[in-house]
Amino acid sequence: MPEATAPIRHFAIAAALVLAALGGCARHRTIDSEENLLARRDRLAARNNEVIAELLAKLLERVRVEYEAKKSAGSNEPPTCDILVISGGGDFGAFGAGFLKGWGAVREGGLPRPQFEIVSGVSTGALIAPFAYLGDDADIADVVHLYTNPRPDWVRERGILFFLPANESFAEVPGLERELRTAIDDARIARIAEQGRLGRMLVVNTTDLDDGSPRAFELSRVAIRATETGDPSRMHKLLLASSGIPGAFPPREIDGGLYVDGGVTGNILYGGRLRREQSIGSLWKQAYPDLSPVRVRYWVILNNWLLTPPKTTQPNWVDVIARSVDLAVRSSTVTGLRHLLTIAELENLRGDYSVEVRIVAIPTAWRPPVEGVFEEETMRDLARVGEEMGRDPNAWIRELPE
């Protein structure tokens, strides 16, 4: 046995030296002080509050104009602000894309798909959000096509040494980057900018790893800037950041910060961090005290199951981490939904304005026909299920199961 252990020990030492050398090739960022990072966090938060106030004032003016026009035409509907919330879910985003298509076939009397004043998306929901924001049948058809025709190079492993610390992530996403640039082209960005100028909002959530905060970006403003400069790269980078699964997909450096998937800090984006006086209903009452109270309707599309399917987990670090992350995101999503429903209940009890929340999710009984991620058969089946549910107004639920 002594003769065998020496070569093994030498090999282990050599392997460790190689790994250390390769790890040393990793890209390093300048380390900032905690004091500077805290100051940056406060500065960004203050700027974010200014932007929110500016955007909401513009949005409410839009709601007022639409309300008065409908009232002049004989409508009895209250002033209404429709908010679409699209969650993360990876390749399960095919469900949300299909649902939007089916929803477009619903006519009056059956909760038809409205033109949303606000569209928010996180992770895969961020990739769907620009198409839902524009809302034409052709836009929805394009995002359905995107999610039902996955390409092999959407996600590409870095090879057998994918785990080395020199790598920014286990995998690269060259195909996804290409498809995104093609789908969110200059023409589509110009249309997003046009809608932004009319007071509508397109928002995605990201996670700032440096200061540990969720950070929402208002993409219609980004689109306006892109049309002025002719440079769409920031739009694409923000969408990739919001959908950048940490460790699996590359992080994105934006304005000096390192950003990953928004699902890490909030898998649904619904304004839950805003104070009551910043809410749409409160701002409406302040701005237009003589008009009817506004009605706020949240439409939430979950690109996953509401209830976590049971699963035997193997006692290895890959399965344990994967299952744990899935459960953590799922649990925080349900907590967020319960918070949104509680906000709605409180505001309805106060009576200053009305809030409606409707939620749709992948059916509990559905299972992927093929194991794995970005499998075409699974994504096509999910899009089909989503489209069928989108055509059925009874698919929406108003409260969560116990």
Coordinates of C-alpha atoms in Angstrom, one line a residue:
M1 CA 0.0 0.0 0.0
P2 CA 2.8 2.5 0.7
E3 CA 3.9 2.3 -2.9
A4 CA 0.4 3.3 -4.1
T5 CA -0.2 6.2 -1.7
A6 CA 2.8 8.3 -2.8
P7 CA 1.7 8.7 -6.4
I8 CA -1.8 9.5 -5.2
R9 CA -0.5 12.1 -2.8
H10 CA 1.7 13.7 -5.5
F11 CA -1.3 13.8 -7.9
A12 CA -3.5 15.4 -5.3
I13 CA -0.9 18.1 -4.6
A14 CA -0.4 18.7 -8.3
A15 CA -4.1 18.9 -8.9
A16 CA -4.5 21.4 -6.0
L17 CA -1.7 23.6 -7.5
V18 CA -3.3 23.5 -10.9
L19 CA -6.7 24.4 -9.5
A20 CA -5.2 27.2 -7.4
A21 CA -3.4 28.6 -10.5
L22 CA -6.5 28.4 -12.6
G23 CA -8.5 30.0 -9.8
G24 CA -6.0 32.9 -9.8
C25 CA -7.0 33.7 -13.4
A26 CA -10.5 34.8 -12.3
R27 CA -11.5 38.4 -13.0
H28 CA -11.2 40.5 -9.9
R29 CA -13.1 43.7 -9.1
T30 CA -11.8 46.5 -6.9
I31 CA -12.9 45.9 -3.4
D32 CA -14.9 48.9 -2.1
S33 CA -15.3 49.8 1.6
E34 CA -18.5 49.1 3.4
E35 CA -18.9 52.8 4.1
N36 CA -18.8 53.6 0.4
L37 CA -21.2 50.8 -0.4
L38 CA -23.7 51.9 2.2
A39 CA -23.5 55.5 0.8
R40 CA -24.1 54.1 -2.7
R41 CA -27.1 52.1 -1.4
D42 CA -28.6 55.3 0.2
R43 CA -27.9 57.3 -3.0
L44 CA -29.6 54.8 -5.2
A45 CA -32.6 54.4 -2.9
A46 CA -33.1 58.2 -2.8
R47 CA -32.9 58.4 -6.6
N48 CA -35.2 55.5 -6.9
N49 CA -37.8 57.2 -4.7
E50 CA -37.6 60.3 -6.9
V51 CA -38.1 58.3 -10.1
I52 CA -41.0 56.4 -8.6
A53 CA -42.8 59.6 -7.6
E54 CA -42.2 61.1 -11.1
L55 CA -43.4 58.0 -12.9
L56 CA -46.5 57.5 -10.7
A57 CA -47.6 61.1 -11.1
K58 CA -47.4 60.6 -14.9
L59 CA -49.2 57.3 -14.7
L60 CA -52.1 58.7 -12.7
E61 CA -52.5 61.5 -15.1
R62 CA -52.9 58.9 -17.8
V63 CA -55.5 57.0 -15.8
R64 CA -57.4 60.3 -15.2
V65 CA -57.5 61.2 -18.9
E66 CA -58.7 57.7 -19.9
Y67 CA -61.3 57.7 -17.1
E68 CA -62.7 61.1 -18.1
A69 CA -62.8 60.0 -21.8
K70 CA -64.7 56.9 -21.0
K71 CA -67.0 58.7 -18.7
S72 CA -67.8 61.3 -21.5
A73 CA -68.6 58.3 -23.7
G74 CA -71.2 57.0 -21.2
S75 CA -69.1 54.5 -19.3
N76 CA -69.8 53.9 -15.6
E77 CA -66.6 52.1 -14.9
P78 CA -64.4 53.6 -12.2
P79 CA -60.9 54.9 -13.0
T80 CA -58.8 51.7 -13.2
C81 CA -55.1 50.9 -13.0
D82 CA -54.2 47.4 -14.3
I83 CA -51.0 45.9 -13.1
L84 CA -49.5 42.7 -14.6
V85 CA -47.0 40.8 -12.4
I86 CA -45.0 38.0 -14.1
S87 CA -42.9 35.8 -11.8
G88 CA -39.7 33.9 -12.4
G89 CA -39.6 30.2 -13.3
G90 CA -36.9 29.5 -15.8
D91 CA -38.1 27.5 -18.8
F92 CA -41.5 27.3 -17.1
G93 CA -41.9 30.8 -18.5
A94 CA -43.5 29.0 -21.5
F95 CA -46.6 28.8 -19.3
G96 CA -46.9 32.5 -18.9
A97 CA -46.3 33.1 -22.6
G98 CA -49.0 30.6 -23.5
F99 CA -51.4 32.1 -20.9
L100 CA -51.0 35.6 -22.4
K101 CA -51.9 34.2 -25.8
G102 CA -55.0 32.4 -24.6
W103 CA -56.0 35.4 -22.5
G104 CA -56.0 37.5 -25.7
A105 CA -59.0 35.5 -27.0
V106 CA -61.2 36.4 -24.1
R107 CA -63.9 38.9 -24.9
E108 CA -66.1 41.3 -22.9
G109 CA -67.9 39.7 -20.0
G110 CA -65.1 37.2 -19.4
L111 CA -62.2 39.3 -17.9
P112 CA -60.5 40.2 -21.2
R113 CA -56.8 41.0 -21.3
P114 CA -56.5 44.8 -20.6
Q115 CA -53.8 47.2 -21.6
F116 CA -51.8 47.3 -18.5
E117 CA -50.6 50.6 -16.9
I118 CA -47.8 48.7 -15.3
V119 CA -46.1 45.5 -16.3
S120 CA -43.5 44.0 -14.0
G121 CA -41.3 40.9 -14.5
V122 CA -38.7 39.0 -12.6
S123 CA -36.2 36.5 -14.1
T124 CA -38.0 34.7 -17.0
G125 CA -40.9 37.0 -16.3
A126 CA -38.6 39.9 -17.2
L127 CA -38.0 38.3 -20.6
I128 CA -41.7 38.0 -21.1
A129 CA -42.6 41.5 -19.8
P130 CA -41.6 43.6 -22.8
F131 CA -43.9 41.6 -25.1
A132 CA -46.8 41.7 -22.6
Y133 CA -46.2 45.5 -22.1
L134 CA -46.6 46.1 -25.9
G135 CA -49.5 43.6 -25.8
D136 CA -50.3 43.2 -29.5
D137 CA -51.2 39.7 -30.6
A138 CA -48.1 39.7 -32.8
D139 CA -45.9 40.5 -29.8
I140 CA -47.5 37.7 -27.8
A141 CA -47.1 35.3 -30.7
D142 CA -43.4 36.2 -30.8
V143 CA -42.8 35.4 -27.2
V144 CA -44.7 32.2 -27.5
H145 CA -42.5 31.2 -30.4
L146 CA -39.4 32.1 -28.4
Y147 CA -40.4 29.9 -25.5
T148 CA -41.6 26.9 -27.6
N149 CA -38.5 26.8 -29.8
P150 CA -35.5 26.5 -27.4
R151 CA -32.1 26.3 -29.1
P152 CA -29.3 24.0 -27.9
D153 CA -26.9 27.0 -27.4
W154 CA -29.3 29.0 -25.2
V155 CA -27.3 27.5 -22.2
R156 CA -23.9 26.1 -22.9
E157 CA -21.7 24.5 -20.2
R158 CA -18.2 25.7 -19.8
G159 CA -16.7 22.2 -20.1
I160 CA -15.5 19.7 -17.6
L161 CA -13.8 22.4 -15.5
F162 CA -17.0 24.4 -15.2
F163 CA -16.7 24.4 -11.4
L164 CA -13.4 26.4 -11.3
P165 CA -13.5 29.7 -9.4
A166 CA -12.0 31.4 -12.4
N167 CA -15.4 31.0 -14.1
E168 CA -18.1 33.6 -13.5
S169 CA -20.7 30.9 -13.8
F170 CA -21.2 27.2 -14.5
A171 CA -22.6 28.0 -17.9
E172 CA -22.7 30.7 -20.6
V173 CA -25.8 31.9 -22.5
P174 CA -24.7 32.8 -26.0
G175 CA -27.9 31.6 -27.7
L176 CA -30.1 33.4 -25.2
E177 CA -28.2 36.6 -25.6
R178 CA -28.5 36.3 -29.4
E179 CA -32.2 35.6 -29.3
L180 CA -32.8 38.5 -26.9
R181 CA -31.0 41.0 -29.1
T182 CA -33.0 39.7 -32.1
A183 CA -36.4 39.8 -30.3
I184 CA -35.8 43.1 -28.4
D185 CA -34.6 45.0 -31.5
D186 CA -34.5 48.7 -32.2
A187 CA -38.0 48.7 -33.6
R188 CA -39.5 47.0 -30.5
I189 CA -37.4 49.3 -28.2
A190 CA -38.8 52.3 -30.0
R191 CA -42.4 51.1 -29.4
I192 CA -41.6 50.5 -25.7
A193 CA -40.2 54.1 -25.5
E194 CA -43.4 55.5 -27.1
Q195 CA -45.6 53.8 -24.5
G196 CA -43.3 55.0 -21.8
R197 CA -43.8 58.6 -22.9
L198 CA -47.6 58.0 -22.6
G199 CA -47.2 57.2 -18.9
R200 CA -47.1 53.4 -18.8
M201 CA -44.4 51.6 -16.9
L202 CA -42.3 48.5 -17.6
V203 CA -40.3 47.4 -14.6
V204 CA -38.0 44.4 -13.9
N205 CA -36.4 43.3 -10.7
T206 CA -32.7 42.6 -10.2
T207 CA -30.5 41.8 -7.3
D208 CA -27.5 44.1 -6.5
L209 CA -25.0 41.7 -4.9
D210 CA -22.7 44.5 -3.7
D211 CA -25.1 46.3 -1.5
G212 CA -27.4 43.3 -0.9
S213 CA -30.6 45.0 -2.2
P214 CA -33.3 44.3 -4.7
R215 CA -33.2 46.9 -7.5
A216 CA -36.0 47.6 -9.8
F217 CA -35.3 49.2 -13.2
E218 CA -38.0 51.0 -15.2
L219 CA -37.3 49.8 -18.7
S220 CA -39.5 52.3 -20.6
R221 CA -37.2 55.0 -19.4
V222 CA -34.2 52.9 -20.5
A223 CA -35.9 52.4 -23.9
I224 CA -36.4 56.2 -24.3
R225 CA -32.7 56.7 -23.6
A226 CA -31.8 53.9 -26.0
T227 CA -33.7 55.6 -28.8
E228 CA -31.9 58.9 -28.1
T229 CA -28.4 57.3 -28.1
G230 CA -29.0 54.5 -30.6
D231 CA -27.4 52.1 -28.1
P232 CA -29.8 49.3 -26.9
S233 CA -27.1 47.5 -24.8
R234 CA -28.3 48.7 -21.4
M235 CA -31.8 47.3 -22.2
H236 CA -30.4 43.9 -23.1
K237 CA -28.0 43.9 -20.1
L238 CA -30.8 44.6 -17.6
L239 CA -33.0 41.9 -19.0
L240 CA -30.1 39.4 -18.8
A241 CA -29.3 40.6 -15.3
S242 CA -32.8 40.0 -14.1
S243 CA -32.8 36.5 -15.5
G244 CA -29.2 35.6 -14.6
I245 CA -29.6 32.6 -12.3
P246 CA -26.7 33.1 -9.8
G247 CA -23.9 30.6 -10.3
A248 CA -25.5 29.1 -13.3
F249 CA -25.6 32.1 -15.6
P250 CA -23.1 35.0 -15.8
P251 CA -23.7 38.1 -13.6
R252 CA -23.9 41.5 -15.2
E253 CA -21.9 44.6 -14.2
I254 CA -24.1 47.7 -14.4
D255 CA -23.2 51.2 -13.2
G256 CA -20.3 49.7 -11.1
G257 CA -22.5 47.1 -9.3
L258 CA -22.7 43.4 -9.9
Y259 CA -26.3 42.2 -10.6
V260 CA -27.9 38.8 -10.8
D261 CA -31.4 37.3 -10.9
G262 CA -34.1 39.4 -9.3
G263 CA -35.7 36.2 -7.9
V264 CA -33.0 36.1 -5.3
T265 CA -34.6 39.2 -3.5
G266 CA -38.1 39.0 -4.9
N267 CA -39.7 36.6 -7.3
I268 CA -42.7 38.9 -7.9
L269 CA -42.5 42.7 -8.1
Y270 CA -45.7 44.4 -6.9
G271 CA -44.6 47.5 -5.0
G272 CA -44.6 45.8 -1.6
R273 CA -41.7 47.9 -0.3
L274 CA -43.6 51.2 -0.9
R275 CA -45.1 53.0 2.1
R276 CA -48.9 53.5 2.1
E277 CA -48.7 57.2 1.2
Q278 CA -46.8 56.1 -1.9
S279 CA -49.5 53.7 -3.0
I280 CA -51.4 54.4 -6.2
G281 CA -54.7 54.7 -4.3
S282 CA -53.3 57.3 -1.8
L283 CA -51.6 59.3 -4.5
W284 CA -54.8 59.3 -6.6
K285 CA -56.8 60.6 -3.6
Q286 CA -54.2 63.4 -3.0
A287 CA -54.1 64.4 -6.7
Y288 CA -57.8 64.1 -7.6
P289 CA -59.9 64.3 -4.4
D290 CA -63.0 65.2 -6.4
L291 CA -62.9 62.2 -8.7
S292 CA -64.1 58.7 -7.9
P293 CA -61.7 56.4 -6.0
V294 CA -59.3 54.5 -8.3
R295 CA -59.6 50.7 -8.7
V296 CA -56.3 48.9 -8.8
R297 CA -56.3 45.4 -10.3
Y298 CA -53.3 43.1 -9.9
W299 CA -53.1 40.2 -12.4
V300 CA -50.4 37.8 -11.2
I301 CA -49.0 35.1 -13.5
L302 CA -46.9 32.5 -11.7
N303 CA -44.6 30.5 -13.9
N304 CA -44.5 27.6 -11.5
W305 CA -46.7 25.6 -9.2
L306 CA -48.3 27.3 -6.1
L307 CA -47.8 24.2 -4.0
T308 CA -44.4 22.5 -4.1
P309 CA -44.6 19.0 -5.5
P310 CA -43.0 16.4 -3.1
K311 CA -39.8 14.8 -4.3
T312 CA -37.3 12.4 -2.9
T313 CA -34.0 14.3 -2.6
Q314 CA -30.7 12.5 -2.9
P315 CA -28.1 13.2 -0.2
N316 CA -25.5 14.9 -2.4
W317 CA -24.6 18.5 -2.5
V318 CA -26.0 19.2 -6.0
D319 CA -29.4 17.8 -5.3
V320 CA -29.6 19.3 -1.8
I321 CA -28.6 22.8 -3.0
A322 CA -30.9 22.7 -6.1
R323 CA -33.9 21.5 -4.0
S324 CA -33.2 24.1 -1.2
V325 CA -32.9 27.0 -3.6
D326 CA -36.1 25.9 -5.3
L327 CA -37.9 25.7 -2.0
A328 CA -36.5 29.1 -0.8
V329 CA -37.7 30.9 -3.9
R330 CA -41.1 29.2 -3.9
S331 CA -41.6 30.0 -0.2
S332 CA -40.7 33.6 -0.6
T333 CA -43.0 33.9 -3.6
V334 CA -46.0 32.6 -1.6
T335 CA -45.1 35.0 1.2
G336 CA -45.0 37.8 -1.3
L337 CA -48.5 36.8 -2.6
R338 CA -49.9 36.6 1.0
H339 CA -48.5 40.1 1.6
L340 CA -50.1 41.4 -1.6
L341 CA -53.4 39.9 -0.6
T342 CA -53.2 41.4 2.9
I343 CA -52.5 44.8 1.4
A344 CA -55.6 44.4 -0.8
E345 CA -57.7 43.4 2.2
L346 CA -56.5 46.3 4.3
E347 CA -57.1 48.9 1.6
N348 CA -60.5 47.6 0.8
L349 CA -61.4 47.8 4.5
R350 CA -60.2 51.4 4.7
G351 CA -62.4 52.2 1.7
D352 CA -60.2 54.9 0.2
Y353 CA -59.8 52.8 -3.0
S354 CA -60.4 49.3 -4.1
V355 CA -57.8 46.6 -4.8
E356 CA -58.4 43.3 -6.7
V357 CA -55.9 40.5 -6.9
R358 CA -56.2 37.6 -9.3
I359 CA -53.6 34.9 -9.5
V360 CA -52.9 32.1 -12.0
A361 CA -50.3 29.3 -11.7
I362 CA -49.3 26.0 -13.3
P363 CA -51.8 23.3 -12.3
T364 CA -50.8 21.3 -9.3
A365 CA -51.3 18.0 -11.2
W366 CA -49.1 19.0 -14.2
R367 CA -45.7 17.3 -14.5
P368 CA -43.0 17.8 -17.1
P369 CA -43.3 15.2 -19.9
V370 CA -39.5 15.2 -20.2
E371 CA -37.0 15.6 -17.4
G372 CA -34.4 18.4 -17.7
V373 CA -34.3 22.1 -18.4
F374 CA -35.2 23.9 -21.7
E375 CA -36.6 20.7 -23.1
E376 CA -38.7 21.6 -26.2
E377 CA -41.4 19.0 -25.5
T378 CA -41.9 20.3 -21.9
M379 CA -42.0 23.9 -23.0
R380 CA -44.5 23.3 -25.8
D381 CA -46.7 21.4 -23.4
L382 CA -46.6 24.2 -20.8
A383 CA -47.4 26.8 -23.5
R384 CA -50.4 24.6 -24.5
V385 CA -51.6 24.3 -20.9
G386 CA -51.1 28.1 -20.4
E387 CA -53.1 28.9 -23.5
E388 CA -56.0 26.7 -22.5
M389 CA -56.1 28.3 -19.1
G390 CA -55.8 31.8 -20.5
R391 CA -59.0 31.2 -22.5
D392 CA -60.8 30.3 -19.3
P393 CA -61.8 33.2 -17.0
N394 CA -62.3 30.7 -14.2
A395 CA -58.6 29.9 -14.2
W396 CA -58.0 32.9 -12.0
I397 CA -58.0 32.5 -8.2
R398 CA -58.6 35.2 -5.6
E399 CA -57.0 33.5 -2.6
L400 CA -54.3 31.0 -1.9
P401 CA -54.8 27.4 -0.9
E402 CA -53.9 26.5 2.7

